[in-house]
Amino acid sequence: MSVIATKIRYITYLLVAISVIVPLIRPLGLPIPITPTTRQAYEAIQNLPEGTVILIYTTIGGPNWPELGPCAKIVLQQLVDLPVKFIIYSQFFGSSLMYETKIIAKMDMKGKEYGVDYVDIGYIAGEETALAAWVDDIHKTSSQDYFGNPISSLPMMKNIRTGADIDFVIVIGHLEPVLRQVQALYGTPVTCFAWANVISFYMPYVISGQVSGLVPGLKGAGEYELLMKSPGVGAASSDAISITHLLVIGIIIYGNYDYLKKKGKRQKDVQGGI
Amino acid sequence: MFDVKKEISTLILIVVSLIVLLPFFFDLPILNIIGTEMKVWAVILSGIAFGIGAINFVAYHSKKVIEKKKGSYINAWTLIVMVIVLILGLLPPIGDRSEFVWIYNAIILPGTNTTLSLLTFFIFSAASRSFIARDRKSGIFLLSGIFILFMNTPIITSILPSLLEFGQWILKVPSAAGFRAFTIATGLGTLSWAYRTIVGAEKGAELTAQ
């Protein structure tokens, strides 16, 4: 590789780093239009009646934390404000740890009491089979919660025994297991916060009405924060998304210009040679 | 040739498949109970699989250390770290001890996030080289890529709201049609695989190859 090409590559890397870091440190407040499916998800949750039992089925943690972490935070903030009960079910071994240490520990739970208004089931090994077993018999499959308390000792779980007792599901991550094991069996409404790159895969489920609302990753978290009137990491990251996307468009344009210039020069050389 | 072991395992497979499948179609309480019990056992076995994975992990790295192969100090370090995390994770309160939480939040999480985030630089580098209109096909690829970028850039869609609407149409009509066909095909494939399992025709990839 030529010295100039290496230099251009390093300059590009530097520009990428700057365009990500600066908006995160100092948010620019660039406009964020709300995607219709994000609004649909927000309204579906906001209009839940009092006493609704919600299952938060999550795969956050580790590598997907930067994209789905802000989604998990903002939707939990919304649930804390609503008169609903929720159960956190982890499909990734680190999800409950993330919830307890990075979200709930730093959030004002506004009087929501553990065991009465919300429960953390923790991680259950076995992926989709585990969810199938769990909705069949919750008390048998997860006899203890994340903290080791017997499930039967938690007041909220006394009348929640099978998937039929769940009124609404919020998926943060993989959607399909919930569709197959909960929505298809019990007709439970589902809303989903997914990685931006799987939105195309999940869109047919929104059109069919199986999923009410689809939030596209970090960009969607920013939109959701605006709907909640509580801009945070997601909104700041939206600025970074705007700047980096503009940069990549610029780089693509430059790449094409460079290619055409070299192509023209080559053709000129060939013609000159003839 | 009649292989007793193979036939018995196929029979178990058929019986288990039917027990789990039939409650979807018929309200049979006894099958429901047995089916639930089997799923719970699947969860227990998944937990045991983690243990087996850990044993394999230790066996693999220990062998490297004992054989003193090049770079075996990395294997030794992996084993040491594993033991430390395991001990801290098992000390009461299990999985919630502050030192364990610190290891996860201060080492594992930033480590995995950093590894993934580094991809950004390579994606930029790749975009500048692959999104070039060399011919008609690559030109269409370039246009699609640019459109997706425009659609996902909040600042652009706020200036051109119709782009967001058009993007939603693309997602909801042509793209969804393609993915729907893909999903239905996968479903039909799964159904045929389930049928083969139930009638005992599914012998597994290895046996089929034989």
Coordinates of C-alpha atoms in Angstrom, one line a residue:
Chain A
M1 CA 0.0 0.0 0.0
S2 CA 1.3 3.4 -0.9
V3 CA 2.3 5.9 1.8
I4 CA -0.5 8.3 0.6
A5 CA -3.1 5.6 0.8
T6 CA -2.0 4.7 4.4
K7 CA -2.1 8.3 5.3
I8 CA -5.6 8.7 3.9
R9 CA -6.7 5.6 5.8
Y10 CA -5.4 7.0 9.1
I11 CA -7.0 10.4 8.5
T12 CA -10.3 8.6 7.9
Y13 CA -9.9 6.7 11.1
L14 CA -9.2 9.9 13.0
L15 CA -12.2 11.6 11.5
V16 CA -14.4 8.6 12.5
A17 CA -13.1 8.8 16.0
I18 CA -13.7 12.5 16.2
S19 CA -17.2 12.2 14.7
V20 CA -18.2 9.6 17.3
I21 CA -16.5 11.1 20.4
V22 CA -17.4 14.8 20.0
P23 CA -21.2 14.4 19.8
L24 CA -21.1 12.0 22.8
I25 CA -19.2 14.4 25.0
R26 CA -21.0 17.5 23.8
P27 CA -24.4 16.6 22.2
L28 CA -25.1 18.8 19.2
G29 CA -28.9 18.7 19.5
L30 CA -29.5 17.8 15.9
P31 CA -33.1 17.1 14.9
I32 CA -34.3 13.5 15.4
P33 CA -37.4 12.5 13.3
I34 CA -39.5 9.9 15.0
T35 CA -39.9 6.6 13.0
P36 CA -43.6 5.5 12.9
T37 CA -42.8 2.1 14.3
T38 CA -41.1 3.7 17.3
R39 CA -44.1 5.9 18.0
Q40 CA -46.3 2.8 17.7
A41 CA -44.2 1.0 20.3
Y42 CA -44.3 4.0 22.6
E43 CA -48.1 4.3 22.4
A44 CA -48.7 0.6 22.8
I45 CA -46.8 0.7 26.2
Q46 CA -48.1 4.1 27.2
N47 CA -51.7 3.0 26.8
L48 CA -51.4 -0.2 28.9
P49 CA -54.2 -0.5 31.5
E50 CA -53.5 -0.4 35.2
G51 CA -52.2 -3.7 36.6
T52 CA -50.9 -5.1 33.3
V53 CA -48.3 -7.8 33.8
I54 CA -45.4 -7.2 31.4
L55 CA -42.6 -9.7 30.5
I56 CA -39.4 -8.0 29.6
Y57 CA -37.6 -10.6 27.5
T58 CA -34.0 -9.4 27.1
T59 CA -30.7 -10.4 25.6
I60 CA -28.8 -7.3 26.5
G61 CA -25.3 -7.5 27.9
G62 CA -21.7 -7.7 26.5
P63 CA -21.3 -6.7 22.9
N64 CA -24.9 -5.4 22.3
W65 CA -24.9 -3.2 25.4
P66 CA -24.0 0.1 23.5
E67 CA -26.9 -0.4 21.1
L68 CA -29.6 -2.0 23.2
G69 CA -28.6 -0.7 26.7
P70 CA -30.2 2.8 26.0
C71 CA -33.3 1.0 24.8
A72 CA -33.5 -1.0 28.0
K73 CA -33.0 2.0 30.1
I74 CA -35.6 4.3 28.5
V75 CA -38.3 1.6 28.4
L76 CA -37.8 0.8 32.0
Q77 CA -38.0 4.5 32.8
Q78 CA -41.4 4.5 31.1
L79 CA -42.6 1.4 33.0
V80 CA -41.6 2.9 36.3
D81 CA -44.0 5.8 35.6
L82 CA -46.9 3.5 34.7
P83 CA -49.2 1.6 37.1
V84 CA -48.0 -1.8 35.7
K85 CA -46.0 -4.8 37.0
F86 CA -43.1 -6.3 35.2
I87 CA -40.9 -9.4 35.1
I88 CA -37.3 -9.3 33.7
Y89 CA -36.4 -12.5 32.0
S90 CA -32.8 -12.8 30.7
Q91 CA -31.9 -14.9 27.7
F92 CA -28.2 -13.9 28.0
F93 CA -26.2 -14.7 31.1
G94 CA -25.2 -11.1 31.7
S95 CA -28.6 -9.4 31.1
S96 CA -29.8 -9.5 34.7
L97 CA -26.5 -8.3 36.0
M98 CA -26.7 -5.4 33.6
Y99 CA -30.2 -4.6 34.6
E100 CA -29.5 -4.7 38.3
T101 CA -26.1 -2.9 38.3
K102 CA -26.3 -0.5 35.4
I103 CA -30.0 0.4 35.1
I104 CA -32.1 -0.3 38.2
A105 CA -29.3 0.7 40.7
K106 CA -29.0 4.1 39.0
M107 CA -32.7 4.7 38.4
D108 CA -35.4 6.3 40.6
M109 CA -37.9 3.4 40.9
K110 CA -40.5 5.9 42.1
G111 CA -41.9 3.6 44.8
K112 CA -41.9 0.4 42.7
E113 CA -41.2 -2.3 45.2
Y114 CA -39.2 -5.5 44.4
G115 CA -41.4 -8.6 44.6
V116 CA -44.6 -6.5 44.6
D117 CA -44.3 -4.4 41.4
Y118 CA -41.4 -6.1 39.6
V119 CA -39.3 -9.3 39.7
D120 CA -36.0 -10.3 38.1
I121 CA -36.2 -13.9 37.1
G122 CA -32.5 -13.9 36.1
Y123 CA -30.9 -16.0 33.4
I124 CA -32.4 -19.4 32.4
A125 CA -30.2 -21.6 30.3
G126 CA -31.7 -23.4 27.3
E127 CA -32.7 -20.4 25.1
E128 CA -36.0 -21.0 23.3
T129 CA -36.7 -24.4 25.0
A130 CA -36.2 -22.6 28.3
L131 CA -38.8 -20.0 27.4
A132 CA -41.2 -22.8 26.3
A133 CA -40.7 -24.5 29.6
W134 CA -41.1 -21.2 31.5
V135 CA -44.4 -20.3 30.0
D136 CA -45.7 -23.8 30.6
D137 CA -44.9 -23.6 34.3
I138 CA -43.2 -20.5 35.6
H139 CA -42.8 -21.6 39.2
K140 CA -41.3 -25.0 38.2
T141 CA -38.9 -23.7 35.6
S142 CA -37.6 -20.8 37.7
S143 CA -38.1 -21.7 41.3
Q144 CA -35.8 -18.9 42.4
D145 CA -35.4 -15.3 41.2
Y146 CA -32.0 -13.6 40.3
F147 CA -31.3 -12.9 44.0
G148 CA -32.0 -16.5 45.1
N149 CA -35.4 -15.8 46.7
P150 CA -38.0 -18.5 46.2
I151 CA -40.4 -17.4 43.5
S152 CA -43.4 -18.5 45.6
S153 CA -42.3 -16.1 48.3
L154 CA -42.7 -13.1 46.0
P155 CA -46.3 -11.6 46.4
M156 CA -46.4 -10.5 42.7
M157 CA -45.7 -14.0 41.4
K158 CA -48.5 -15.7 43.5
N159 CA -51.0 -15.4 40.6
I160 CA -48.6 -15.5 37.7
R161 CA -48.1 -19.1 37.0
T162 CA -48.1 -19.6 33.2
G163 CA -47.7 -17.6 30.0
A164 CA -51.4 -17.1 30.0
D165 CA -51.0 -14.7 33.0
I166 CA -48.6 -12.4 31.0
D167 CA -50.5 -9.5 29.4
F168 CA -47.8 -7.9 27.4
V169 CA -44.3 -8.7 26.2
I170 CA -41.4 -6.2 25.6
V171 CA -38.6 -7.8 23.7
I172 CA -35.2 -6.2 23.9
G173 CA -33.1 -8.3 21.4
H174 CA -34.2 -11.6 19.8
L175 CA -37.9 -11.5 18.8
E176 CA -38.6 -14.9 17.3
P177 CA -38.5 -17.1 20.4
V178 CA -41.2 -14.9 22.0
L179 CA -43.3 -15.0 18.8
R180 CA -43.2 -18.8 18.7
Q181 CA -43.5 -19.6 22.4
V182 CA -45.7 -16.7 23.8
Q183 CA -47.5 -14.7 21.1
A184 CA -48.5 -17.7 18.9
L185 CA -49.7 -19.7 21.9
Y186 CA -51.5 -17.1 24.0
G187 CA -52.0 -14.2 21.5
T188 CA -50.1 -11.9 23.9
P189 CA -49.3 -8.4 22.4
V190 CA -45.6 -7.9 21.8
T191 CA -43.4 -4.9 21.2
C192 CA -39.8 -5.1 20.2
F193 CA -36.6 -3.1 20.6
A194 CA -34.1 -4.7 18.2
W195 CA -30.7 -4.1 16.6
A196 CA -31.0 -1.7 13.7
N197 CA -29.7 -4.3 11.2
V198 CA -32.5 -6.8 11.9
I199 CA -35.4 -4.4 11.4
S200 CA -36.0 -5.7 7.8
F201 CA -36.3 -9.3 9.2
Y202 CA -38.8 -8.2 11.9
M203 CA -40.9 -5.8 9.8
P204 CA -43.2 -8.6 8.4
Y205 CA -44.3 -9.3 12.0
V206 CA -45.3 -5.6 12.4
I207 CA -47.3 -5.7 9.2
S208 CA -49.1 -8.9 10.2
G209 CA -50.0 -7.3 13.6
Q210 CA -48.1 -9.8 15.7
V211 CA -45.8 -7.1 16.9
S212 CA -47.1 -3.7 17.9
G213 CA -44.1 -1.3 17.4
L214 CA -40.5 -1.9 16.4
V215 CA -37.7 0.3 17.8
P216 CA -34.5 0.3 15.7
G217 CA -31.6 0.1 18.1
L218 CA -29.7 3.1 19.2
K219 CA -31.3 5.4 16.7
G220 CA -34.7 4.2 18.0
A221 CA -33.6 4.7 21.6
G222 CA -32.9 8.4 20.7
E223 CA -36.3 8.7 19.2
Y224 CA -37.9 7.0 22.2
E225 CA -36.1 9.4 24.6
L226 CA -37.6 12.3 22.7
L227 CA -41.1 10.8 23.0
M228 CA -40.4 10.4 26.7
K229 CA -39.2 14.0 26.8
S230 CA -36.0 12.7 28.5
P231 CA -33.1 13.0 26.1
G232 CA -30.1 10.9 27.2
V233 CA -27.4 8.6 25.8
G234 CA -29.7 7.6 22.9
A235 CA -30.3 11.2 21.7
A236 CA -26.6 12.1 22.0
S237 CA -25.8 8.9 20.1
S238 CA -28.2 10.0 17.4
D239 CA -26.0 13.0 16.8
A240 CA -23.0 10.7 16.5
I241 CA -25.0 8.5 14.0
S242 CA -25.9 11.6 11.9
I243 CA -22.3 12.8 11.8
T244 CA -20.7 9.4 11.1
H245 CA -23.3 8.6 8.4
L246 CA -22.6 11.9 6.7
L247 CA -18.9 11.1 6.9
V248 CA -19.3 7.7 5.4
I249 CA -21.4 9.2 2.5
G250 CA -18.6 11.7 2.0
I251 CA -16.0 8.9 2.0
I252 CA -18.0 6.9 -0.6
I253 CA -18.3 10.0 -2.8
Y254 CA -14.5 10.6 -2.5
G255 CA -13.9 6.9 -3.2
N256 CA -16.0 7.1 -6.4
Y257 CA -14.3 10.3 -7.5
D258 CA -10.9 8.8 -6.9
Y259 CA -11.9 5.7 -8.9
L260 CA -13.2 7.7 -11.9
K261 CA -10.1 9.9 -11.9
K262 CA -7.8 6.9 -11.9
K263 CA -9.9 5.2 -14.6
G264 CA -9.8 8.3 -16.8
K265 CA -6.1 8.6 -16.3
R266 CA -5.6 4.9 -17.2
Q267 CA -7.7 5.3 -20.4
K268 CA -5.7 8.4 -21.3
D269 CA -2.5 6.5 -20.9
V270 CA -3.7 3.6 -23.0
Q271 CA -4.9 6.0 -25.7
G272 CA -1.6 7.8 -25.5
G273 CA 0.3 4.5 -25.8
I274 CA -1.7 3.6 -29.0
Chain B
M1 CA -28.4 -54.4 9.2
F2 CA -30.6 -53.9 12.3
D3 CA -28.8 -51.7 14.8
V4 CA -30.5 -52.0 18.2
K5 CA -28.8 -48.8 19.6
K6 CA -29.8 -46.8 16.6
E7 CA -33.4 -48.0 16.5
I8 CA -33.9 -47.4 20.3
S9 CA -32.5 -43.9 20.0
T10 CA -34.8 -43.2 17.0
L11 CA -37.8 -44.6 19.0
I12 CA -37.0 -42.3 21.9
L13 CA -36.8 -39.4 19.5
I14 CA -40.2 -40.2 18.0
V15 CA -41.9 -40.6 21.4
V16 CA -40.4 -37.4 22.8
S17 CA -41.3 -35.4 19.6
L18 CA -44.9 -36.6 19.8
I19 CA -45.2 -35.9 23.5
V20 CA -44.1 -32.3 22.9
L21 CA -46.0 -31.8 19.7
L22 CA -49.4 -33.3 20.5
P23 CA -50.5 -30.9 23.3
F24 CA -50.4 -28.1 20.6
F25 CA -53.3 -29.9 18.8
F26 CA -55.2 -31.7 21.6
D27 CA -56.0 -30.9 25.1
L28 CA -54.5 -33.9 26.8
P29 CA -53.5 -33.0 30.4
I30 CA -51.2 -36.0 30.9
L31 CA -49.2 -35.1 27.8
N32 CA -49.1 -31.5 29.0
I33 CA -47.6 -32.6 32.3
I34 CA -45.0 -34.9 30.7
G35 CA -44.2 -32.3 28.0
T36 CA -43.6 -29.6 30.6
E37 CA -41.4 -32.0 32.6
M38 CA -39.3 -32.7 29.5
K39 CA -38.8 -29.0 28.7
V40 CA -37.7 -28.4 32.3
W41 CA -35.2 -31.3 31.9
A42 CA -34.0 -29.6 28.7
V43 CA -33.3 -26.5 30.8
I44 CA -31.4 -28.6 33.4
L45 CA -29.4 -30.3 30.6
S46 CA -28.6 -26.9 29.2
G47 CA -27.1 -25.9 32.5
I48 CA -25.1 -29.1 32.6
A49 CA -23.9 -28.3 29.1
F50 CA -22.2 -25.2 30.6
G51 CA -20.4 -27.4 33.0
I52 CA -19.2 -29.7 30.2
G53 CA -18.1 -26.7 28.2
A54 CA -16.1 -25.5 31.2
I55 CA -14.5 -29.0 31.5
N56 CA -13.6 -29.0 27.8
F57 CA -12.2 -25.5 28.2
V58 CA -9.9 -26.5 31.1
A59 CA -8.8 -29.7 29.3
Y60 CA -7.9 -27.9 26.1
H61 CA -5.9 -25.1 27.8
S62 CA -4.3 -27.4 30.3
K63 CA -3.1 -29.7 27.5
K64 CA -1.5 -26.7 25.8
V65 CA 0.2 -25.6 29.1
I66 CA 1.5 -29.1 29.8
E67 CA 2.9 -29.5 26.3
K68 CA 4.6 -26.1 26.7
K69 CA 3.6 -25.1 23.1
K70 CA 4.5 -21.7 21.8
G71 CA 2.3 -19.1 23.4
S72 CA 1.2 -21.4 26.2
Y73 CA 1.5 -18.6 28.7
I74 CA -1.7 -17.2 27.1
N75 CA -3.4 -20.6 27.9
A76 CA -2.1 -20.5 31.5
W77 CA -3.4 -16.9 31.9
T78 CA -6.8 -17.9 30.5
L79 CA -7.0 -20.7 33.1
I80 CA -5.9 -18.4 36.0
V81 CA -8.5 -15.8 35.0
M82 CA -11.2 -18.5 34.7
V83 CA -10.5 -19.8 38.2
I84 CA -10.6 -16.3 39.7
V85 CA -13.9 -15.4 38.0
L86 CA -15.4 -18.8 38.9
I87 CA -14.4 -18.4 42.6
L88 CA -15.7 -14.9 42.8
G89 CA -18.9 -15.9 41.0
L90 CA -19.6 -18.7 43.4
L91 CA -18.8 -16.9 46.6
P92 CA -22.0 -15.7 48.4
P93 CA -24.0 -13.8 47.3
I94 CA -23.7 -15.9 44.2
G95 CA -23.2 -13.9 41.0
D96 CA -23.8 -10.6 42.9
R97 CA -20.6 -10.2 44.8
S98 CA -19.2 -6.7 44.3
E99 CA -15.8 -8.0 43.0
F100 CA -17.5 -10.2 40.5
V101 CA -19.8 -7.4 39.3
W102 CA -16.7 -5.2 39.0
I103 CA -14.9 -7.7 36.8
Y104 CA -18.0 -8.0 34.6
N105 CA -18.7 -4.2 34.4
A106 CA -15.1 -2.9 34.3
I107 CA -13.3 -5.7 32.3
I108 CA -15.7 -8.0 30.4
L109 CA -18.2 -5.4 29.2
P110 CA -15.7 -2.7 28.0
G111 CA -13.6 -5.4 26.4
T112 CA -16.4 -6.9 24.4
N113 CA -17.7 -3.4 23.5
T114 CA -14.3 -2.2 22.4
T115 CA -13.7 -5.3 20.2
L116 CA -17.1 -4.7 18.5
S117 CA -16.6 -1.0 18.2
L118 CA -13.3 -1.4 16.4
L119 CA -15.3 -2.8 13.6
T120 CA -16.5 0.7 12.8
F121 CA -13.1 1.6 11.5
F122 CA -12.9 -1.4 9.2
I123 CA -16.5 -0.8 8.0
F124 CA -15.5 2.7 7.0
S125 CA -12.4 1.5 5.2
A126 CA -14.5 -1.3 3.5
A127 CA -17.2 1.2 2.5
S128 CA -14.8 3.4 0.7
R129 CA -13.4 0.5 -1.3
S130 CA -16.6 -1.6 -2.0
F131 CA -19.2 1.1 -2.7
I132 CA -17.7 2.1 -6.0
A133 CA -19.7 2.1 -9.3
R134 CA -17.4 0.0 -11.4
D135 CA -20.2 -1.3 -13.5
R136 CA -24.1 -1.4 -13.7
K137 CA -24.5 -4.0 -10.9
S138 CA -22.1 -2.3 -8.5
G139 CA -23.8 1.0 -9.4
I140 CA -27.2 -0.4 -8.2
F141 CA -25.5 -1.7 -5.1
L142 CA -24.0 1.7 -4.5
L143 CA -27.4 3.4 -4.9
S144 CA -29.1 1.0 -2.5
G145 CA -26.3 1.5 0.0
I146 CA -26.5 5.3 -0.2
F147 CA -30.3 5.1 0.1
I148 CA -30.0 3.0 3.3
L149 CA -27.5 5.4 4.7
F150 CA -29.7 8.4 3.9
M151 CA -32.7 6.7 5.4
N152 CA -30.8 5.9 8.7
T153 CA -29.3 9.4 9.1
P154 CA -31.6 11.4 11.4
I155 CA -30.3 14.8 10.2
I156 CA -31.1 13.9 6.5
T157 CA -34.5 12.4 7.2
S158 CA -35.4 15.5 9.3
I159 CA -34.5 17.7 6.3
L160 CA -36.3 15.3 3.8
P161 CA -39.2 13.8 5.8
S162 CA -40.5 12.1 2.6
L163 CA -37.3 10.0 2.6
L164 CA -38.3 8.5 5.9
E165 CA -41.8 7.7 4.6
F166 CA -40.3 6.2 1.4
G167 CA -37.9 4.2 3.5
Q168 CA -40.7 2.9 5.6
W169 CA -42.5 1.9 2.4
I170 CA -39.4 0.0 1.2
L171 CA -39.2 -1.8 4.5
K172 CA -43.0 -2.6 4.6
V173 CA -43.5 -3.6 1.0
P174 CA -40.7 -4.9 -1.2
S175 CA -38.3 -5.8 1.7
A176 CA -41.1 -7.4 3.8
A177 CA -42.3 -9.4 0.8
G178 CA -38.8 -10.9 0.4
F179 CA -38.4 -11.6 4.1
R180 CA -41.9 -13.0 4.3
A181 CA -41.1 -15.5 1.6
F182 CA -37.9 -16.4 3.3
T183 CA -39.7 -16.9 6.7
I184 CA -42.4 -19.1 5.1
A185 CA -39.8 -21.2 3.3
T186 CA -37.9 -21.6 6.6
G187 CA -41.2 -22.6 8.3
L188 CA -42.0 -25.2 5.7
G189 CA -38.5 -26.6 5.9
T190 CA -38.8 -26.9 9.7
L191 CA -42.1 -28.6 9.2
S192 CA -40.7 -31.2 6.8
W193 CA -37.7 -31.7 9.2
A194 CA -40.1 -32.2 12.1
Y195 CA -42.1 -34.7 10.1
R196 CA -39.0 -36.6 9.2
T197 CA -38.0 -36.7 12.9
I198 CA -41.5 -38.0 13.9
V199 CA -41.6 -40.8 11.4
G200 CA -38.0 -41.7 12.2
A201 CA -36.6 -40.8 8.8
E202 CA -34.3 -38.1 10.2
K203 CA -31.0 -39.9 11.0
G204 CA -28.9 -36.8 11.6
A205 CA -26.4 -35.3 9.2
E206 CA -23.6 -37.8 10.0
L207 CA -25.8 -40.9 9.5
T208 CA -27.3 -39.4 6.3
A209 CA -23.8 -38.9 4.9
Q210 CA -23.0 -42.5 5.6

